[in-house]
Tab-separated table of C-alpha atoms in Angstrom:
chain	number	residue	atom	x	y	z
A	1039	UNK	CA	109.217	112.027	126.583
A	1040	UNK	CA	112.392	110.321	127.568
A	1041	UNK	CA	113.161	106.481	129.441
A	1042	UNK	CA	112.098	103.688	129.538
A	1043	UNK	CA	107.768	104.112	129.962
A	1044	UNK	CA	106.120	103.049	133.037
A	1045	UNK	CA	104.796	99.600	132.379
A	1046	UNK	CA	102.273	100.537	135.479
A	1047	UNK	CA	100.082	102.323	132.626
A	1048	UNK	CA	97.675	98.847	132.971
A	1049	UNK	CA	96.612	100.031	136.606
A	1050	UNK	CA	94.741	102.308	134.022
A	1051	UNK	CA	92.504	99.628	132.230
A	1052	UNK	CA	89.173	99.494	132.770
A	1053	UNK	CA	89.242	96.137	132.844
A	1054	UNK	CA	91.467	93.144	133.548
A	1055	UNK	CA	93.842	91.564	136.305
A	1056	UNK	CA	95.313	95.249	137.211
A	1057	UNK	CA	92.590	97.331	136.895
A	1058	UNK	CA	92.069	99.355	139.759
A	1059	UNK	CA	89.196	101.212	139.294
A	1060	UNK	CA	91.476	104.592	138.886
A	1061	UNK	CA	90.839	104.602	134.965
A	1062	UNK	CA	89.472	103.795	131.921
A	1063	UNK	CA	91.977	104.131	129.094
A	1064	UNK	CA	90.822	104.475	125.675
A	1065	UNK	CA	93.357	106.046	123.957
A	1066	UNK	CA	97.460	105.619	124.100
A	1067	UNK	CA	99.221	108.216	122.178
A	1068	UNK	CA	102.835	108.198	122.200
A	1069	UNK	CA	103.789	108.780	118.540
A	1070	UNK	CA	106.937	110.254	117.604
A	1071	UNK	CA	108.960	110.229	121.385
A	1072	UNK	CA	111.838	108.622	119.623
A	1073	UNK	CA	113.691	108.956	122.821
A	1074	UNK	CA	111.595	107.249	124.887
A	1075	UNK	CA	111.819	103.268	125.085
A	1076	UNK	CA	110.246	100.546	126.789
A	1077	UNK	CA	113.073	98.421	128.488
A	1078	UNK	CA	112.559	95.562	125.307
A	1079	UNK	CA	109.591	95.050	127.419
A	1080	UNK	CA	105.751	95.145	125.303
A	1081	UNK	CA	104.255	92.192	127.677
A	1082	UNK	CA	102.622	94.989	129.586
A	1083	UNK	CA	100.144	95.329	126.338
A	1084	UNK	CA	98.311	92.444	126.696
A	1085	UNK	CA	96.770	94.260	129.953
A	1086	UNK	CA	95.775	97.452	128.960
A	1087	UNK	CA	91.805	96.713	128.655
A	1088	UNK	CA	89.516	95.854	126.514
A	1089	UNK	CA	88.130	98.796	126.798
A	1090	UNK	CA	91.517	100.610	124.692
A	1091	UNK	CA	90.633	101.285	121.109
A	1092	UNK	CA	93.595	103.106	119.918
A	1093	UNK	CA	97.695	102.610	121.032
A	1094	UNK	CA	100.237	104.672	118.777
A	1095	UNK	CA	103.613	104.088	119.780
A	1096	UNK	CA	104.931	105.089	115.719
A	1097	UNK	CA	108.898	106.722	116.115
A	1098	UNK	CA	109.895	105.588	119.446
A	1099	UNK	CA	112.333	103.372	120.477
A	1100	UNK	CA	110.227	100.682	121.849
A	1101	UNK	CA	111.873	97.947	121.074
A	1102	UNK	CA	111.614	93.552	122.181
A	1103	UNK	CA	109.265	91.596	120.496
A	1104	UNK	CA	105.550	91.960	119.765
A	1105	UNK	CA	102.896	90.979	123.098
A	1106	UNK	CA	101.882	87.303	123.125
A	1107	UNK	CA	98.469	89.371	122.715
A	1108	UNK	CA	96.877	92.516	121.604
A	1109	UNK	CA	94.139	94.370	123.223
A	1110	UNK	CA	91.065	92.659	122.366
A	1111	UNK	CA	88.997	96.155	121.784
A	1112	UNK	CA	92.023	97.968	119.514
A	1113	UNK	CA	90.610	99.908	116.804
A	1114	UNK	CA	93.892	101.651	115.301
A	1115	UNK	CA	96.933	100.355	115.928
A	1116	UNK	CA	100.086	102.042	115.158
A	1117	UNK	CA	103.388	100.340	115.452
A	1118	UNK	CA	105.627	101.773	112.555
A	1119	UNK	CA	109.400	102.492	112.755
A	1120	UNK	CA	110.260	101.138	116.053
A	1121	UNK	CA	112.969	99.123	117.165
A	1122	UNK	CA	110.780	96.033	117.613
A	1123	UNK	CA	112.315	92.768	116.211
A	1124	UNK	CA	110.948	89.051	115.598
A	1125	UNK	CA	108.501	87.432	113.970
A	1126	UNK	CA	104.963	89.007	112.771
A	1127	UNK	CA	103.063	86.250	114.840
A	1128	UNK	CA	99.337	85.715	114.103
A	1129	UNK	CA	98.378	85.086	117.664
A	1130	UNK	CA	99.310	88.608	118.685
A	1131	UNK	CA	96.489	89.921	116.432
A	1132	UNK	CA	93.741	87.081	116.898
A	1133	UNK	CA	90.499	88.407	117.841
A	1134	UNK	CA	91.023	91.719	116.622
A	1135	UNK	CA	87.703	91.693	115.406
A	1136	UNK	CA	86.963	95.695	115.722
A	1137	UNK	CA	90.300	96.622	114.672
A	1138	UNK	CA	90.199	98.824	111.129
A	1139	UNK	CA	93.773	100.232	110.744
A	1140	UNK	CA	97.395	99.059	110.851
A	1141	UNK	CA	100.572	100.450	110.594
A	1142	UNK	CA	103.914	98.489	110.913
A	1143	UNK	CA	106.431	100.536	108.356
A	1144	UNK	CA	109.354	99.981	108.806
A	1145	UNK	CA	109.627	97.379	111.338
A	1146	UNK	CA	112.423	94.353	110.526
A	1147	UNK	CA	109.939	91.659	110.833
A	1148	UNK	CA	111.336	89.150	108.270
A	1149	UNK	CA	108.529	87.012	107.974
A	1150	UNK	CA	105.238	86.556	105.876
A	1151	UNK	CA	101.764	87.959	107.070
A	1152	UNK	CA	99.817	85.560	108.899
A	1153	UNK	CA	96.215	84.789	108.091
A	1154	UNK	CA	95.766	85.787	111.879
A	1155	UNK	CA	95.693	89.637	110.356
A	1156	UNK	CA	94.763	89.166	107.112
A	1157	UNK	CA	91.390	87.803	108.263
A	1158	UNK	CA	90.729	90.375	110.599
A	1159	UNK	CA	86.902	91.013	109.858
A	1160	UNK	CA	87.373	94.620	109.679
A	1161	UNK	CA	90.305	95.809	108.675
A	1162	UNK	CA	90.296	98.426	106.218
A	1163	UNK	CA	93.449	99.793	106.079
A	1164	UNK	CA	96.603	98.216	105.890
A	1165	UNK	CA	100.168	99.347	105.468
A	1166	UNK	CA	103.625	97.222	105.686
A	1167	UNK	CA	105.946	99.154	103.880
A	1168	UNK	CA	109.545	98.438	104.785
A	1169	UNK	CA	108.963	96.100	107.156
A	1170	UNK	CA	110.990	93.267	105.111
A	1171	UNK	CA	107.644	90.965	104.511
A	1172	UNK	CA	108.530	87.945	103.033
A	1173	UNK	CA	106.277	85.166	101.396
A	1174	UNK	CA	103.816	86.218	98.378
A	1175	UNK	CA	100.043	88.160	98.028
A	1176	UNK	CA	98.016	85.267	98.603
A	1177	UNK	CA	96.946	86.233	101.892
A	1178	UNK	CA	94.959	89.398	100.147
A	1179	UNK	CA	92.649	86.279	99.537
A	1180	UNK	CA	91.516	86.814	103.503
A	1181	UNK	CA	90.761	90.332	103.478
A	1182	UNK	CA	86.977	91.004	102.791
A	1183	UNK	CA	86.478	95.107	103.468
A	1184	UNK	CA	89.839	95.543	102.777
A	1185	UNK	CA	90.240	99.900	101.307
A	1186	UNK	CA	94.004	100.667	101.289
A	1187	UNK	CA	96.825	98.154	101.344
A	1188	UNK	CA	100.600	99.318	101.151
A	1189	UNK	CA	103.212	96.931	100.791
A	1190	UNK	CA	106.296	99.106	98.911
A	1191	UNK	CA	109.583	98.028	99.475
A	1192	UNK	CA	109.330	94.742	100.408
A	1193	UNK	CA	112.121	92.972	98.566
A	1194	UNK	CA	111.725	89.636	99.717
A	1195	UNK	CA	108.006	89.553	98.631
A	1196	UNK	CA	107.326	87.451	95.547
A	1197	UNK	CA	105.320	85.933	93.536
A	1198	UNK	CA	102.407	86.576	91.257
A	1199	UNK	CA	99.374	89.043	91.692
A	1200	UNK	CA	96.293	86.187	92.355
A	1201	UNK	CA	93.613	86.951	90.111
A	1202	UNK	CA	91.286	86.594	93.252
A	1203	UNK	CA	92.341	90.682	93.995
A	1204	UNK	CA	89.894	91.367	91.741
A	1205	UNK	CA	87.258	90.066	94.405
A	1206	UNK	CA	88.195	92.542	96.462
A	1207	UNK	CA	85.263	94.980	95.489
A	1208	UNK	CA	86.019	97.359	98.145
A	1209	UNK	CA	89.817	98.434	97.516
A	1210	UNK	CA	90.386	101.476	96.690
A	1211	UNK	CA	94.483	101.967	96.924
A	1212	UNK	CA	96.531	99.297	95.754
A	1213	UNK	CA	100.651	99.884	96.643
A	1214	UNK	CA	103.240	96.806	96.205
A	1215	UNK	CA	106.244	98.962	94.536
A	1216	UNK	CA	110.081	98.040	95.061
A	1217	UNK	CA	108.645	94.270	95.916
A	1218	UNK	CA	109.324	90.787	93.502
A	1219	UNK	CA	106.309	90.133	92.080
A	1220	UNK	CA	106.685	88.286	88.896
A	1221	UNK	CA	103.960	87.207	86.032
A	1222	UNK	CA	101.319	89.354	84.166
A	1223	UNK	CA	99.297	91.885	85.576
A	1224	UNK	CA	95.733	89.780	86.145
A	1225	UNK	CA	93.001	90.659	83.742
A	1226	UNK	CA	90.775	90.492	86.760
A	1227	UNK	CA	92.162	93.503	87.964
A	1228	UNK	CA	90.029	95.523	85.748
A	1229	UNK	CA	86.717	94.410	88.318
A	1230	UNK	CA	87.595	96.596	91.066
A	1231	UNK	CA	85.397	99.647	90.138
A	1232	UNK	CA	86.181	101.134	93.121
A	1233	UNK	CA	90.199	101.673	92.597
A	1234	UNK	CA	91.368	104.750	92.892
A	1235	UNK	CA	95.322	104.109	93.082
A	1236	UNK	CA	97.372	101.295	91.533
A	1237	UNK	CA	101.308	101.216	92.494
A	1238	UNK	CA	102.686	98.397	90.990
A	1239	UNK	CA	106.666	99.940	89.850
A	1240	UNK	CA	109.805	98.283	90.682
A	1241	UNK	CA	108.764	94.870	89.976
A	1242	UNK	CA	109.630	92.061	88.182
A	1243	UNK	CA	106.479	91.918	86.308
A	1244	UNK	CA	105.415	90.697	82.484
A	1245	UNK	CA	103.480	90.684	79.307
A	1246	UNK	CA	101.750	93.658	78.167
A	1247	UNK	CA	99.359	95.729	80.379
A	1248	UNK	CA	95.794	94.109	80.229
A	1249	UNK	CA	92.892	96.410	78.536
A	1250	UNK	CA	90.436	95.589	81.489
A	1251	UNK	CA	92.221	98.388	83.267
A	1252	UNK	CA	90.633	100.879	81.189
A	1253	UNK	CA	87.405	99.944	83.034
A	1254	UNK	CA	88.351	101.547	86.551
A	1255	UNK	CA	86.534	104.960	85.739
A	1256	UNK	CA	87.853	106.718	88.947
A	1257	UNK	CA	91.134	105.179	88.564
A	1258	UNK	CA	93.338	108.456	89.416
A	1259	UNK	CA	97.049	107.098	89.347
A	1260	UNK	CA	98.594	104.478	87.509
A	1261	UNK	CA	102.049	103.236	88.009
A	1262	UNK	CA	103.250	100.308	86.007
A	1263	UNK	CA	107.274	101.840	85.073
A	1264	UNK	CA	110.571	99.457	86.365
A	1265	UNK	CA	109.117	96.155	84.914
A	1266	UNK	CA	109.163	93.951	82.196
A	1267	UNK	CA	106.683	94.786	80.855
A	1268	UNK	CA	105.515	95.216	76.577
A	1269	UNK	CA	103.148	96.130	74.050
A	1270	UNK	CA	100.685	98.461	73.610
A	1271	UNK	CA	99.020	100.597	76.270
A	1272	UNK	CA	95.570	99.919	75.395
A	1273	UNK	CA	93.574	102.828	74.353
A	1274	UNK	CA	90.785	102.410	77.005
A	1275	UNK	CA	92.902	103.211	79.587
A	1276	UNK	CA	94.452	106.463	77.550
A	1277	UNK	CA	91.065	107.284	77.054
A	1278	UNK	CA	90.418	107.788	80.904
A	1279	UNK	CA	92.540	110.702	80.842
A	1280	UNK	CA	88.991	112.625	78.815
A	1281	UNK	CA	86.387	110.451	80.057
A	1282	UNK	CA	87.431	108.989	83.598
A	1283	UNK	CA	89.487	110.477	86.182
A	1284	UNK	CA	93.120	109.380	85.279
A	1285	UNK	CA	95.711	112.375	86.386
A	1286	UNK	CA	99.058	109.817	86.012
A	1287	UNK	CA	100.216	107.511	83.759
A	1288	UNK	CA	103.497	105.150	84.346
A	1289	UNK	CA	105.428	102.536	81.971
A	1290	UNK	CA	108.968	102.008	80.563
A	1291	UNK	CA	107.811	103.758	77.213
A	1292	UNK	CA	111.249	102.725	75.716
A	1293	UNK	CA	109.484	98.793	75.937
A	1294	UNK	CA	106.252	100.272	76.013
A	1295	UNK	CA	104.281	101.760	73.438
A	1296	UNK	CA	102.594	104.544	75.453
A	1297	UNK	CA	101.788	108.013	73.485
A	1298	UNK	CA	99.241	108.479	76.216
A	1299	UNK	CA	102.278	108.354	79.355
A	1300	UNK	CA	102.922	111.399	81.104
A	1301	UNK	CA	106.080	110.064	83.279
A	1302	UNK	CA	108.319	106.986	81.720
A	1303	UNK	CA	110.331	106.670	85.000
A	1304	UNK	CA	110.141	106.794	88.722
A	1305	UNK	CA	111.664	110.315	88.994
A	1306	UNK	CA	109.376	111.436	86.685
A	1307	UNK	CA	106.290	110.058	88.103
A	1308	UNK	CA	106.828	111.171	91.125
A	1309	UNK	CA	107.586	114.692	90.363
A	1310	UNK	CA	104.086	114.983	88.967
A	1311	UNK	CA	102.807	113.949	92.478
A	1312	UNK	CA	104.220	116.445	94.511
């Protein structure tokens, strides 16, 4: 598809002040028209129904700001790598209450995420990488079923890792490479018996690596290389390679005592992913 799309997609709703009785739209599916824009126009969103449940617009050139509002009844929304500018406001996403997955790569927001999303009741997947996010981690506090959360190659986010993450007993996939983070790696870390994936590279991050990960038994890959990290890498967690599930292992082995490694770089880690 090519222009600028027809804003006159709300006489489609099945509900609000355009619907016409012509439609019921569920589903918007535009992903990857990257020719096709929306005359820096998204106000048209806020009336496409609460009866729509999923709106991709990911690789088009839709660009303007976000809608003063969200489809109350969204549950996928997918906004990555358009040409959409200004702030991440919270009142676009409040009431999102069925919503379970977000996407906004690569979208120049420049600000923090607002407790607005982070509190959505069910969101279960989240991912914000390269979307310059700005502020720290805290809002992970909000998130109660959260499963996957991305956040790579945020620059301009800081801060420590709260110990409260470990609360989070339902994430599985844990991504905040190429960010700031500073401080240790929390201890509590080692409570979410659910993790899967921890990408923690490219940081700023310090002390030595805390033995309490060795306790994530289905732990699969973890990526700790590109800090500041020293020490020893505890023997629990080498030990998951024979008793749990652990396929990679990441550090700066030159600071680093790690026998156990299998990639001491980013290159190197990431060739044994592919």
């Amino acid at each position: 598809l090519t222009g600028n799309f027809p804003p006159e997609i709300v006489l489609l709703s099945g509900d609000g002040p355009f619907a016409t009785g012509a439609g019921n739209l569920v589903l918007l599916d535009l992903f990857n028209n990257e020719f096709l824009s929306n005359n820096d126009d998204n106000s048209w969103m806020v009336n496409l129904g609460s009866q729509l449940g999923f709106l991709y617009i990911q690789n088009t050139a839709f660009a303007g700001q976000l809608p003063a509002k969200f489809p109350d009844g969204l549950i996928e929304l997918d906004i990555a790598y358009t040409m959409i500018t200004g702030e991440l406001t919270g009142s676009a996403f409040e009431g999102l209450a069925s919503l379970k997955f977000l996407l906004i790569d690569g979208v120049a927001f420049n600000s923090s995420i607002p407790v607005e999303i982070a509190s959505l009741p069910n969101l279960e997947y989240f991912f914000a990488t390269e979307a310059m996010i700005t502020g720290d981690l805290s809002y992970m506090n909000f998130m109660p079923v959260i499963f996957e959360h991305w956040v790579d190659s945020n620059p301009g986010l800081g801060g420590t890792i709260p110990d409260s993450v470990g609360e989070l007993d339902t994430l599985q996939s844990f991504s905040a490479s190429g960010c700031s983070l500073t401080g240790s790696i929390p201890e509590t870390l080692g409570n979410l018996e659910l993790l899967q994936q921890l990408w923690l590279y490219n940081n700023n991050l310090q002390g030595e690596v805390p033995a309490s990960l060795g306790q994530l038994s289905f732990l699969k890959i973890l990526e700790l290389e590109g800090n500041n990290l020293v020490g020893n890498m505890p023997g629990s967690i080498c030990s998951n390679f024979e008793s749990g599930m652990l396929e990679v292992l990441g550090a700066d082995c030159s600071e680093v005592n790690c026998p156990c490694c299998n990639c001491c770089n980013v290159q190197q880690c990431r060739a044994l992913r592919m």
